[in-house]
XYZ file of C-alpha atoms in Angstrom:
756
model
C 25.623 -15.450 -15.404
C 23.444 -12.699 -16.858
C 23.702 -10.346 -19.610
C 22.016 -7.256 -20.325
C 20.960 -6.079 -23.990
C 22.928 -3.067 -24.826
C 19.669 -0.444 -25.668
C 18.156 2.295 -23.943
C 14.323 0.836 -23.980
C 12.000 -1.369 -25.507
C 9.101 0.769 -26.062
C 6.729 0.372 -29.361
C 6.394 2.836 -31.816
C 2.749 4.206 -32.262
C 0.840 3.775 -35.270
C -1.564 6.099 -34.425
C -1.097 9.855 -33.518
C -2.011 10.573 -29.897
C -4.957 13.074 -29.404
C -5.643 15.368 -26.602
C -4.628 14.765 -22.795
C -2.133 17.316 -22.869
C -2.840 18.521 -19.427
C -3.355 14.727 -18.026
C 0.158 14.294 -19.624
C 1.632 17.319 -17.783
C 0.102 15.789 -14.478
C 1.492 12.522 -14.632
C 5.075 13.729 -15.732
C 4.527 16.216 -12.710
C 3.926 13.488 -10.133
C 6.468 10.877 -11.659
C 9.013 13.453 -11.160
C 8.846 13.169 -7.247
C 6.999 9.921 -7.048
C 8.651 6.429 -7.584
C 5.447 4.837 -8.247
C 2.779 6.051 -9.770
C -0.283 3.832 -10.890
C -2.499 5.051 -13.713
C -6.212 3.565 -12.839
C -9.452 3.839 -14.672
C -12.066 1.847 -16.329
C -11.409 -0.258 -19.356
C -11.346 1.355 -22.681
C -10.518 4.710 -21.262
C -6.662 4.514 -22.114
C -4.367 3.756 -19.426
C -1.660 2.147 -21.325
C -1.739 4.671 -24.408
C -1.205 7.431 -21.858
C 1.249 5.261 -20.039
C 3.314 4.735 -23.310
C 3.204 8.476 -24.551
C 4.525 9.763 -21.011
C 7.153 7.026 -21.186
C 8.242 8.467 -24.730
C 8.126 11.967 -23.495
C 10.166 11.291 -20.662
C 12.993 9.258 -22.451
C 15.692 11.800 -21.646
C 15.450 11.641 -18.150
C 16.039 7.846 -17.585
C 19.318 7.732 -19.651
C 19.617 3.644 -18.700
C 16.396 2.869 -20.423
C 12.493 3.124 -20.247
C 11.035 -0.527 -20.589
C 7.429 -1.561 -21.012
C 6.573 -4.793 -19.371
C 3.275 -6.151 -20.902
C 1.705 -8.401 -18.549
C -1.743 -8.908 -20.350
C -0.756 -12.420 -21.873
C 0.527 -13.606 -18.556
C -1.607 -15.467 -16.791
C 0.889 -17.114 -13.506
C 1.629 -14.785 -10.856
C 5.027 -16.442 -10.524
C 5.800 -15.394 -14.067
C 5.590 -11.582 -13.521
C 8.810 -11.474 -12.501
C 10.244 -13.664 -15.643
C 7.903 -11.639 -17.898
C 9.748 -8.406 -16.237
C 13.384 -9.857 -16.471
C 12.455 -10.280 -20.436
C 11.602 -7.119 -20.947
C 14.271 -5.403 -19.835
C 16.553 -7.223 -21.890
C 18.031 -9.666 -19.619
C 19.289 -13.273 -21.123
C 18.465 -16.112 -18.467
C 21.998 -17.588 -18.276
C 21.862 -19.151 -14.705
C 19.511 -20.190 -12.137
C 18.963 -17.272 -9.777
C 15.456 -15.900 -8.944
C 14.629 -13.536 -11.920
C 13.484 -10.972 -9.290
C 16.782 -10.606 -7.995
C 18.657 -10.445 -11.225
C 16.574 -7.451 -12.228
C 17.484 -5.677 -8.982
C 21.011 -6.454 -9.221
C 21.256 -5.181 -12.544
C 18.951 -1.855 -12.276
C 20.790 -1.059 -8.734
C 22.904 1.963 -9.845
C 20.599 2.489 -13.171
C 18.155 5.593 -13.600
C 15.395 3.575 -15.281
C 11.371 3.721 -16.176
C 9.506 0.796 -16.104
C 5.947 0.493 -17.086
C 4.046 -2.218 -15.926
C 1.113 -2.727 -17.980
C -1.988 -4.094 -17.222
C -1.461 -5.058 -13.669
C -5.088 -5.903 -12.703
C -5.332 -9.717 -12.781
C -2.050 -10.040 -10.987
C -1.905 -7.249 -8.368
C -0.235 -9.460 -5.376
C 2.667 -10.185 -7.822
C 2.947 -6.712 -9.280
C 3.090 -5.202 -6.032
C 5.429 -7.603 -4.642
C 7.986 -6.798 -7.984
C 7.396 -2.765 -7.882
C 8.201 -3.015 -3.697
C 11.440 -5.234 -4.329
C 12.594 -3.153 -7.103
C 12.052 0.050 -5.913
C 13.539 -0.754 -2.426
C 16.557 -2.378 -4.249
C 16.693 0.491 -6.927
C 17.309 4.140 -5.530
C 17.075 5.574 -9.329
C 14.222 3.572 -10.494
C 10.754 4.884 -11.266
C 7.881 2.614 -11.911
C 4.453 3.633 -13.640
C 1.636 0.886 -13.838
C -1.529 0.983 -15.187
C -4.314 -1.157 -13.534
C -7.739 -1.237 -13.334
C -7.332 -1.257 -9.448
C -4.249 0.104 -7.566
C -1.244 -1.926 -6.243
C -1.786 -1.117 -2.537
C 1.843 -0.712 -1.317
C 3.608 2.263 0.484
C 4.642 4.918 -1.531
C 1.939 4.530 -4.435
C 0.622 7.437 -6.026
C -2.484 7.135 -8.491
C -3.859 9.098 -11.073
C -7.143 8.084 -12.128
C -7.440 8.315 -15.976
C -10.421 10.102 -17.308
C -12.263 9.937 -20.118
C -11.553 12.199 -22.957
C -12.924 15.725 -22.849
C -16.213 15.940 -24.773
C -16.435 17.691 -27.165
C -12.958 19.119 -27.642
C -10.738 15.881 -27.251
C -13.170 12.984 -28.411
C -14.420 14.858 -31.044
C -10.937 15.334 -32.545
C -9.855 11.541 -31.581
C -13.136 10.459 -33.645
C -11.814 13.034 -36.909
C -8.841 11.540 -36.475
C -9.247 8.007 -36.546
C -12.320 8.135 -39.336
C -10.353 10.239 -41.861
C -7.455 7.766 -41.297
C -9.985 4.751 -42.776
C -12.317 7.826 -45.137
C -10.215 10.757 -46.031
C -13.137 12.291 -47.520
C -14.709 12.821 -43.837
C -15.528 16.278 -42.544
C -17.041 17.657 -39.407
C -19.538 20.330 -40.469
C -22.388 22.556 -39.005
C -24.299 19.962 -40.213
C -23.092 16.657 -38.568
C -21.363 18.761 -35.613
C -24.202 18.319 -33.043
C -24.868 14.603 -33.514
C -21.108 13.954 -33.516
C -20.595 15.865 -30.295
C -23.545 13.656 -29.249
C -22.000 10.276 -30.167
C -18.826 11.124 -28.211
C -20.902 11.858 -25.438
C -23.187 8.721 -25.899
C -19.748 6.655 -25.988
C -18.770 8.250 -22.527
C -15.470 9.786 -24.202
C -14.099 6.327 -23.986
C -11.412 5.934 -26.473
C -11.630 2.486 -27.079
C -15.177 3.062 -27.967
C -14.587 5.799 -30.132
C -11.932 4.038 -32.116
C -14.358 1.383 -32.551
C -16.914 3.546 -34.007
C -14.817 5.217 -36.081
C -13.884 1.774 -38.034
C -17.854 1.446 -38.177
C -17.863 4.981 -39.961
C -16.425 3.761 -42.959
C -19.632 2.202 -43.862
C -22.417 4.317 -41.796
C -23.079 7.856 -41.251
C -22.932 9.408 -37.837
C -26.415 9.728 -37.795
C -26.766 5.954 -38.372
C -24.138 5.282 -35.637
C -25.651 7.604 -33.209
C -28.891 5.621 -33.532
C -27.610 2.459 -33.142
C -26.007 3.081 -30.069
C -28.504 1.589 -27.990
C -26.912 -2.154 -28.935
C -23.557 -0.629 -28.520
C -22.023 -4.067 -28.283
C -23.022 -5.483 -31.421
C -21.681 -1.966 -33.092
C -18.884 -1.511 -31.530
C -16.725 -4.544 -33.311
C -14.140 -5.208 -35.672
C -10.999 -3.470 -34.239
C -7.239 -3.541 -35.301
C -6.485 -7.430 -35.860
C -3.222 -6.378 -34.402
C -4.189 -5.236 -30.894
C -5.115 -7.655 -27.979
C -8.391 -9.501 -28.211
C -10.044 -7.831 -25.637
C -9.599 -4.229 -27.364
C -11.196 -5.485 -30.722
C -14.523 -5.557 -29.285
C -16.355 -3.432 -26.541
C -17.865 -6.558 -25.363
C -14.452 -8.443 -25.015
C -13.245 -5.227 -22.997
C -16.231 -5.488 -20.456
C -15.589 -9.310 -20.339
C -12.314 -8.958 -19.235
C -13.241 -6.550 -16.442
C -16.300 -8.810 -15.377
C -14.066 -11.749 -15.529
C -11.808 -10.097 -12.613
C -14.736 -9.719 -10.629
C -15.888 -12.054 -7.782
C -19.268 -13.309 -8.083
C -20.287 -10.778 -5.220
C -18.926 -7.840 -7.129
C -20.709 -9.315 -10.486
C -23.934 -9.499 -8.739
C -23.872 -5.957 -7.410
C -22.395 -4.572 -10.972
C -25.597 -6.299 -12.241
C -27.861 -4.955 -9.862
C -26.544 -1.051 -9.761
C -27.205 -1.015 -13.756
C -31.059 -0.337 -12.780
C -29.511 3.340 -11.763
C -29.647 6.171 -14.443
C -27.067 8.694 -13.770
C -25.788 8.007 -10.294
C -26.917 6.714 -6.960
C -25.948 7.178 -3.063
C -25.060 4.571 -0.820
C -28.311 4.384 0.972
C -29.751 3.573 -2.784
C -27.554 0.897 -3.326
C -28.041 -0.594 -0.125
C -31.576 -0.164 -0.202
C -32.129 -1.590 -3.881
C -29.328 -4.065 -4.320
C -28.988 -5.920 -1.374
C -31.026 -9.387 -1.237
C -30.273 -12.830 -2.263
C -26.449 -13.163 -2.681
C -25.677 -10.042 -1.020
C -26.609 -8.673 2.687
C -26.865 -5.525 3.398
C -24.045 -4.970 5.309
C -21.511 -6.090 2.586
C -23.057 -3.865 0.158
C -20.672 -1.079 0.978
C -17.387 -3.247 1.193
C -18.347 -4.994 -2.300
C -19.307 -1.259 -3.631
C -15.847 -0.305 -2.661
C -13.917 -3.232 -4.226
C -15.634 -2.212 -7.596
C -14.836 1.315 -7.100
C -11.123 0.202 -6.531
C -11.664 -1.882 -9.916
C -12.790 1.361 -11.802
C -15.909 -0.327 -12.389
C -17.614 2.183 -10.184
C -16.843 5.817 -10.410
C -17.047 7.846 -7.279
C -18.561 11.446 -7.929
C -20.342 13.986 -6.112
C -23.321 16.385 -7.371
C -23.556 19.834 -5.411
C -21.755 18.324 -2.435
C -23.361 15.018 -2.118
C -21.231 11.813 -2.764
C -22.310 9.840 -5.514
C -21.374 7.110 -7.562
C -21.922 6.211 -11.347
C -21.401 3.606 -13.810
C -20.358 4.779 -17.303
C -22.728 4.243 -20.109
C -21.041 1.481 -21.461
C -20.301 -0.475 -18.092
C -24.174 -0.101 -17.265
C -25.300 -1.370 -20.403
C -23.449 -4.049 -20.048
C -24.324 -4.831 -16.403
C -27.677 -4.501 -17.639
C -27.476 -7.320 -19.996
C -26.205 -9.104 -17.468
C -29.149 -8.276 -15.327
C -31.643 -9.844 -17.767
C -29.838 -13.004 -18.620
C -30.032 -13.301 -14.706
C -33.805 -13.146 -14.474
C -33.759 -10.384 -11.952
C -34.312 -7.380 -13.979
C -38.444 -6.902 -13.105
C -37.349 -7.560 -9.283
C -34.400 -4.857 -9.166
C -36.590 -2.407 -11.177
C -39.546 -2.663 -8.804
C -37.047 -1.914 -6.034
C -35.429 1.151 -7.453
C -39.252 2.688 -8.269
C -40.202 1.668 -4.808
C -37.107 3.402 -3.280
C -37.648 6.611 -5.128
C -41.459 6.581 -4.240
C -40.670 6.359 -0.455
C -37.994 8.921 -1.050
C -40.116 11.308 -3.095
C -43.054 11.004 -0.674
C -40.645 11.966 2.781
C -39.686 14.884 1.195
C -43.055 15.877 -0.056
C -44.477 15.004 3.734
C -41.655 16.974 5.603
C -41.490 19.553 2.997
C -42.230 22.391 5.438
C -39.557 22.137 8.000
C -36.006 21.802 8.021
C -33.754 20.706 5.264
C -35.527 22.062 2.137
C -32.224 23.018 0.380
C -31.093 19.389 0.621
C -34.225 17.757 -0.001
C -34.030 19.445 -3.577
C -30.197 18.834 -4.232
C -31.080 15.212 -3.454
C -34.153 15.420 -5.998
C -31.897 16.926 -8.414
C -29.065 14.537 -8.386
C -31.779 11.699 -8.683
C -33.110 13.468 -11.520
C -32.181 10.864 -13.948
C -33.577 7.844 -11.572
C -36.980 9.354 -10.941
C -37.572 9.601 -14.687
C -36.699 6.092 -15.139
C -38.835 4.972 -12.069
C -41.452 6.977 -13.574
C -41.187 5.273 -16.742
C -41.393 1.612 -15.217
C -45.004 1.659 -15.436
C -46.091 -1.879 -13.934
C -48.333 -0.143 -11.509
C -49.975 2.824 -12.737
C -50.960 4.094 -9.242
C -47.660 4.093 -7.811
C -46.381 5.960 -10.917
C -49.295 8.377 -10.074
C -48.159 8.618 -6.472
C -44.378 9.238 -7.490
C -45.338 11.906 -10.128
C -47.647 13.922 -7.286
C -44.964 13.066 -4.623
C -42.516 15.534 -6.809
C -44.458 18.282 -6.828
C -41.937 20.310 -5.371
C -39.081 19.210 -7.529
C -41.097 20.145 -10.545
C -42.448 23.282 -9.330
C -39.716 24.451 -6.763
C -36.827 22.684 -8.279
C -37.234 24.327 -11.717
C -38.756 21.404 -13.765
C -41.768 22.717 -15.081
C -41.896 21.175 -18.518
C -40.697 17.565 -17.489
C -43.697 17.728 -14.577
C -46.123 18.350 -16.706
C -44.877 15.956 -19.114
C -44.754 13.119 -16.327
C -48.134 14.066 -14.676
C -50.032 14.532 -17.795
C -49.034 10.648 -18.994
C -49.638 9.414 -15.450
C -53.165 10.935 -15.142
C -53.763 9.578 -18.459
C -52.656 6.123 -17.467
C -55.052 6.198 -14.193
C -58.333 7.477 -14.640
C -59.614 5.697 -11.244
C -60.835 8.368 -8.774
C -58.176 7.516 -6.362
C -56.447 9.593 -3.146
C -53.084 9.432 -5.575
C -55.153 11.037 -8.523
C -56.351 13.869 -6.600
C -52.723 14.531 -5.259
C -51.144 14.038 -9.177
C -54.381 16.633 -10.286
C -53.393 19.311 -7.545
C -49.801 19.095 -8.562
C -50.530 19.319 -12.113
C -52.595 22.060 -11.809
C -50.050 24.149 -10.104
C -47.361 23.108 -12.522
C -50.329 24.645 -15.117
C -50.574 28.023 -13.656
C -46.784 28.357 -13.423
C -46.918 27.694 -17.073
C -50.103 30.197 -17.971
C -52.161 27.213 -18.980
C -55.059 28.301 -17.417
C -57.550 25.911 -19.187
C -55.676 22.796 -18.434
C -55.592 24.388 -14.700
C -58.990 24.935 -14.481
C -59.792 21.472 -15.630
C -57.608 19.548 -13.382
C -58.636 21.773 -10.344
C -62.473 21.082 -11.165
C -61.786 17.357 -10.949
C -59.639 17.925 -7.952
C -62.603 19.568 -6.137
C -64.731 17.001 -6.987
C -62.637 14.242 -5.599
C -61.582 16.362 -2.614
C -65.513 16.324 -1.562
C -66.185 12.466 -2.808
C -63.370 11.231 -0.454
C -63.933 14.118 2.522
C -60.209 15.262 2.410
C -59.736 18.265 4.186
C -56.329 18.448 3.044
C -56.762 18.062 -0.281
C -59.674 20.810 -0.321
C -57.100 23.575 1.452
C -54.837 22.460 -1.514
C -57.241 23.065 -4.057
C -58.676 26.295 -2.455
C -54.912 27.475 -2.541
C -54.784 26.691 -6.015
C -57.838 28.502 -6.944
C -56.646 31.452 -5.249
C -53.498 31.498 -6.891
C -55.056 31.325 -10.436
C -57.443 34.193 -9.215
C -54.121 36.308 -8.116
C -52.412 35.423 -11.659
C -55.045 36.461 -13.442
C -55.301 40.065 -11.429
C -58.346 39.062 -9.899
C -57.273 39.926 -6.401
C -60.169 40.621 -4.716
C -61.417 37.287 -5.528
C -58.491 35.564 -4.577
C -58.067 37.270 -1.307
C -61.000 34.857 0.426
C -59.860 32.058 -1.353
C -56.369 32.257 0.395
C -57.939 32.917 3.593
C -60.228 29.745 3.466
C -56.870 27.834 2.455
C -55.068 28.921 5.283
C -58.035 27.670 7.794
C -58.153 24.508 6.183
C -54.741 23.729 6.120
C -54.506 24.870 9.868
C -57.230 22.967 10.921
C -56.171 19.792 8.546
C -52.545 19.587 9.227
C -51.511 22.369 11.621
C -49.833 25.691 10.638
C -46.856 23.922 8.773
C -48.433 23.726 5.165
C -50.342 26.676 5.809
C -47.448 29.045 5.451
C -47.424 28.812 1.527
C -50.841 30.264 1.373
C -50.200 32.692 4.184
C -47.412 34.590 2.239
C -49.744 34.674 -1.071
C -52.658 36.208 1.198
C -50.190 38.716 2.908
C -49.198 39.480 -1.020
C -52.742 40.038 -2.457
C -53.767 42.000 0.955
C -50.497 44.188 0.256
C -51.585 44.845 -3.291
C -55.125 45.506 -2.430
C -53.930 48.109 0.121
C -55.535 45.976 3.077
C -53.281 47.288 6.195
C -53.600 43.872 7.113
C -51.231 42.823 4.684
C -47.806 43.423 5.912
C -48.776 42.299 9.332
C -49.896 39.021 7.343
C -46.750 38.823 5.255
C -44.607 39.121 8.955
C -46.779 35.978 10.662
C -45.902 34.291 7.393
C -42.258 34.885 8.140
C -42.491 34.068 12.009
C -43.976 30.944 10.911
C -41.687 29.862 8.887
C -39.023 30.754 11.162
C -40.562 28.937 13.816
C -40.753 25.691 11.774
C -37.068 25.971 10.741
C -39.181 26.468 6.762
C -36.969 28.254 4.585
C -38.518 28.326 0.967
C -41.627 29.774 1.889
C -39.811 32.292 4.457
C -37.836 33.657 1.333
C -41.257 34.038 -0.602
C -42.348 35.654 2.075
C -39.684 38.140 2.580
C -39.617 38.698 -0.975
C -43.411 39.752 -1.205
C -42.897 42.491 1.676
C -39.826 43.544 -0.056
C -42.147 44.265 -3.230
C -44.575 46.300 -0.985
C -41.929 48.357 0.652
C -40.481 49.553 -2.373
C -43.958 50.521 -3.699
C -44.259 52.154 -0.728
C -41.132 54.084 -1.353
C -39.459 52.494 1.498
C -36.223 51.727 -0.790
C -33.704 50.932 2.277
C -36.076 48.262 3.868
C -36.801 46.703 0.262
C -33.100 46.326 -0.389
C -32.612 44.890 3.277
C -35.838 42.434 2.513
C -34.710 41.519 -0.682
C -31.188 40.884 0.038
C -32.269 38.581 2.933
C -34.655 36.536 0.580
C -31.756 35.953 -1.609
C -29.612 34.985 0.443
C -31.978 31.993 1.218
C -32.948 31.197 -2.170
C -29.348 31.262 -3.008
C -28.963 27.882 -1.365
C -31.953 26.625 -3.031
C -30.218 26.953 -6.532
C -33.565 26.997 -8.179
C -34.603 29.062 -11.338
C -38.307 30.265 -11.421
C -38.148 32.054 -7.792
C -34.697 33.271 -7.903
C -36.078 34.886 -11.216
C -39.046 36.519 -9.178
C -36.593 37.849 -6.611
C -33.887 39.108 -8.818
C -36.649 40.738 -10.763
C -37.269 43.133 -7.684
C -33.825 43.521 -6.809
C -33.230 45.188 -10.404
C -36.063 47.534 -9.628
C -34.656 48.854 -6.711
C -31.320 49.151 -8.510
C -33.119 51.132 -11.087
C -34.758 53.380 -8.610
C -31.152 54.241 -7.039
C -30.136 55.189 -10.486
C -28.025 51.931 -10.775
C -28.914 51.123 -14.015
C -26.093 49.559 -15.309
C -26.322 46.786 -12.511
C -30.216 46.762 -12.806
C -29.457 45.693 -16.524
C -27.458 43.349 -15.741
C -29.478 41.585 -13.228
C -32.226 41.991 -15.636
C -29.880 39.898 -17.948
C -29.424 37.328 -15.492
C -33.351 37.182 -14.906
C -33.867 37.056 -18.895
C -31.546 33.494 -18.929
C -33.236 32.048 -15.698
C -36.907 32.608 -17.472
C -35.508 30.859 -20.283
C -34.148 28.378 -18.457
C -37.660 27.803 -16.331
C -39.787 27.974 -19.876
C -41.946 30.833 -18.742
C -41.729 34.415 -18.170
C -42.601 37.429 -15.419
C -45.932 37.765 -17.525
C -47.113 34.237 -16.090
C -47.503 35.930 -12.509
C -49.740 38.946 -14.101
C -49.956 42.581 -12.558
C -48.608 44.294 -10.675
C -45.016 42.112 -11.227
C -45.395 42.436 -15.303
C -45.989 46.095 -14.539
C -43.219 46.522 -12.464
C -41.121 45.032 -14.837
C -41.917 47.134 -17.850
C -41.374 50.372 -15.831
C -38.025 49.352 -14.689
C -36.910 48.007 -18.457
C -38.119 51.193 -19.823
C -35.884 53.498 -17.490
C -33.143 51.404 -17.926
C -33.387 51.654 -21.842
C -33.709 55.453 -21.454
C -30.652 55.654 -19.423
C -28.053 53.203 -20.968
C -29.756 53.312 -24.678
C -30.997 50.153 -26.517
C -27.373 49.020 -27.294
C -25.826 49.208 -23.831
C -28.961 47.555 -22.445
C -28.393 44.660 -24.728
C -24.668 44.656 -23.602
C -25.563 44.927 -20.078
C -28.168 41.604 -20.865
C -25.534 39.978 -22.392
C -22.842 40.327 -19.593
C -25.611 39.308 -16.824
C -26.777 36.407 -18.556
C -23.332 34.916 -18.359
C -23.983 32.666 -15.464
C -24.618 28.965 -15.254
C -27.137 28.312 -12.425
C -29.587 30.040 -10.238
C -26.852 30.403 -7.750
C -24.266 31.854 -9.622
C -26.817 34.594 -10.551
C -27.492 35.407 -7.018
C -23.866 35.599 -6.261
C -23.198 38.061 -9.359
C -26.440 40.642 -8.502
C -25.382 40.469 -4.534
C -21.719 41.096 -5.350
C -21.627 44.891 -4.512
C -23.855 47.190 -2.529
C -26.363 49.967 -3.936
C -24.502 53.184 -4.606
C -26.226 56.106 -6.283
C -23.199 56.326 -8.477
C -23.373 54.332 -11.618
C -21.682 50.994 -10.914
C -17.889 50.995 -13.037
C -16.239 47.809 -10.912
C -15.128 44.818 -12.930
C -17.791 42.266 -13.196
C -17.542 38.313 -13.404
C -16.812 37.155 -16.800
C -19.771 35.524 -18.377
C -17.303 33.090 -20.084
C -15.729 29.804 -19.048
C -12.196 29.266 -18.268
C -11.420 28.010 -21.923
C -13.864 30.324 -23.659
C -11.709 33.141 -21.991
C -8.786 31.597 -23.656
C -10.081 31.567 -26.893
C -11.328 35.401 -26.278
C -7.723 36.362 -25.353
C -6.515 34.975 -28.808
C -8.659 36.606 -30.495
C -7.966 39.520 -29.246
C -4.595 39.010 -29.999
C -5.873 38.790 -33.828
C -5.542 34.880 -34.291
C -7.424 33.139 -36.617
C -9.467 30.076 -35.398
C -7.286 27.550 -37.257
C -4.053 29.279 -35.568
C -6.256 29.498 -32.209
C -6.523 25.602 -32.845
C -2.821 25.138 -33.280
C -2.165 27.008 -30.237
C -4.759 25.359 -27.775
C -4.035 21.679 -29.471
C -8.113 21.359 -30.422
C -9.805 20.964 -33.517
C -10.556 24.352 -35.777
C -14.321 23.118 -35.432
C -14.115 23.253 -31.782
C -12.668 26.428 -32.078
C -15.530 27.655 -34.248
C -17.815 26.276 -31.676
C -16.154 28.468 -28.591
C -15.977 32.063 -30.938
C -19.805 31.176 -31.343
C -20.376 30.694 -27.906
C -18.681 33.647 -26.786
C -20.364 35.892 -29.356
C -23.706 34.810 -28.040
C -23.015 34.927 -24.679
C -21.757 38.645 -24.793
C -24.573 39.513 -27.510
C -21.643 40.402 -30.110
C -21.766 40.120 -33.978
C -18.212 40.031 -34.753
C -14.706 39.431 -33.635
C -13.447 43.252 -33.709
C -16.311 43.485 -30.355
C -14.967 40.566 -29.153
C -11.419 41.837 -28.903
C -12.601 45.243 -27.835
C -14.312 43.246 -24.929
C -11.377 41.457 -23.530
C -9.201 44.928 -23.726
C -11.506 46.171 -21.215
C -11.545 43.001 -18.880
C -9.376 43.038 -15.752
C -7.158 39.586 -15.398
C -10.043 37.144 -14.703
C -9.460 35.250 -11.424
C -8.983 31.500 -10.619
């Protein structure tokens, strides 16, 4: 005989406010409306339980026969899962029938929601419980939380993300700190530090709550500085929560204990990666004793299932990553294992081999993909360069990354890394010679002639000492670039001619194409009738090799020449072709140069509004890369000045500044090119609507500003903090070049409804 205690649920009342996750709650409720089993997964401390309880509480009216929490954290025996569930839903054990049968009988005709919380250590038993109950109880819904899915038919999965930074994460920190320190305020003075702190905590609610308890005695700055030892800092949570939630280490220990030996081994080894990794890197770096290469994929997949590793992507590349907290925990375990030094060497060697493959095969197919891969690996590349147990290997890596530094838009970082590596390895090796050339290229693009001259002189000496014809060709081409950038075109031309000849003799036509298009540009600027043909040879050579980067630059130089000759239609056709190629590289420096030329052409057609907006995109790109067009000398600098003056005359200074602000609203070079190529040339003024430079949230804020709402009212409307709204309003005004809210409102009134 059994009896059901007459109540409509056992959900606990929350002691603290629930912050953020408005869209997550809506999505979980939407899925739960049609799915009978929904599992919330995610890494430890991400807030799966709290989200499930919030959803269950909000859904009470939809389940008249009760919303019930089955807390499985204290349960260790799989055979006790059904008994725990029976007790949770209020079944009093008065007989000897199996608990699962009794639950199914009682809930068979009832519209009920069961929250199965903390299933990860009892997955098989929980899967059996859910399967039996859902089959026997047609009105039942099950909402499970687990670091891995239950893996049964009909299961839907929602991966709980960390809180958004800054909005949700900052608001949670403010709320929890104010509870223990009522005078705490987030101000302009500490906003940046608070945001950095929340970002360093991965937006993990558990980590943020533990940090809040520390801010009773520490300042925000002190807490941020101490995060290097986050497991010592983040302790002292509430005594009423489960032990594994009282410290960050305990939460990580719980996840680690649930892993098999092979999974723990891979977790440890994956901690050497910074910012993410690909499958090939995981197999190359992490395989070894205890983990053969063929098993890495399977073990990695199991770590993904357990929410230890997160699948992601970068510009279309499939990737994986560890949250910083998970990575730091794995690094501690790696150090304890004694494998850290070995894994760091493997990590460095893998990225050195990758960089050298890309550099050696650069003048051929796959350049866009190569730069995308290097951008994805940027954090790993810096970590590999920081592992300086072998200065020559570090020097070789810094040199092999020359296209990443110079064609990928990382000039400042390349300058720093090359300078450091050269200082640490003064021996006259071939690696030093290549690094000197790479450093010279970076310095020239940064307009640092003195450093370029110094490094080029030494590189030239090493090229002669080592009798390296390819190296001599590189040095000669860089000397030609130096002369051209200083306007000494007559001196540059023979240097480029010799560089082309030396490259062709040393390695074939492949690497000569870079100097060939520069030679063509110099010849055209000097009025040499061979110039246009040289440029066309560069285009043809690049096409024959499947090379696209130098091809785009050759098309650009031909476009500049055609425009200066008054051949506007041909110039436009050539620059559009160059930009269509450049779009795939998503690279700021070359995009800026090519968009400059498009702006000149637009202005020559009387398209002053459009030209001004393109110049705004260019200005943003120059700022991103840390140089401007003056670095490239005349005639480019002169053409820019003439274009700018014509646009200002046509639009007025205020109209020009507004066009610049609108054009600068892109987030990356590809968007800038899309924006610039969005319409055809028409002698009539451009009046079509342009893409908004604002993000989706900024557009929401701008719309509410236009309605006359104060920042505090906007915060209430969007369920964020007033300080977050202040931050968005400042961003809006900066992007649009406005000084007041009235200008924002007026601008919003002119905008067509944004398309999503």
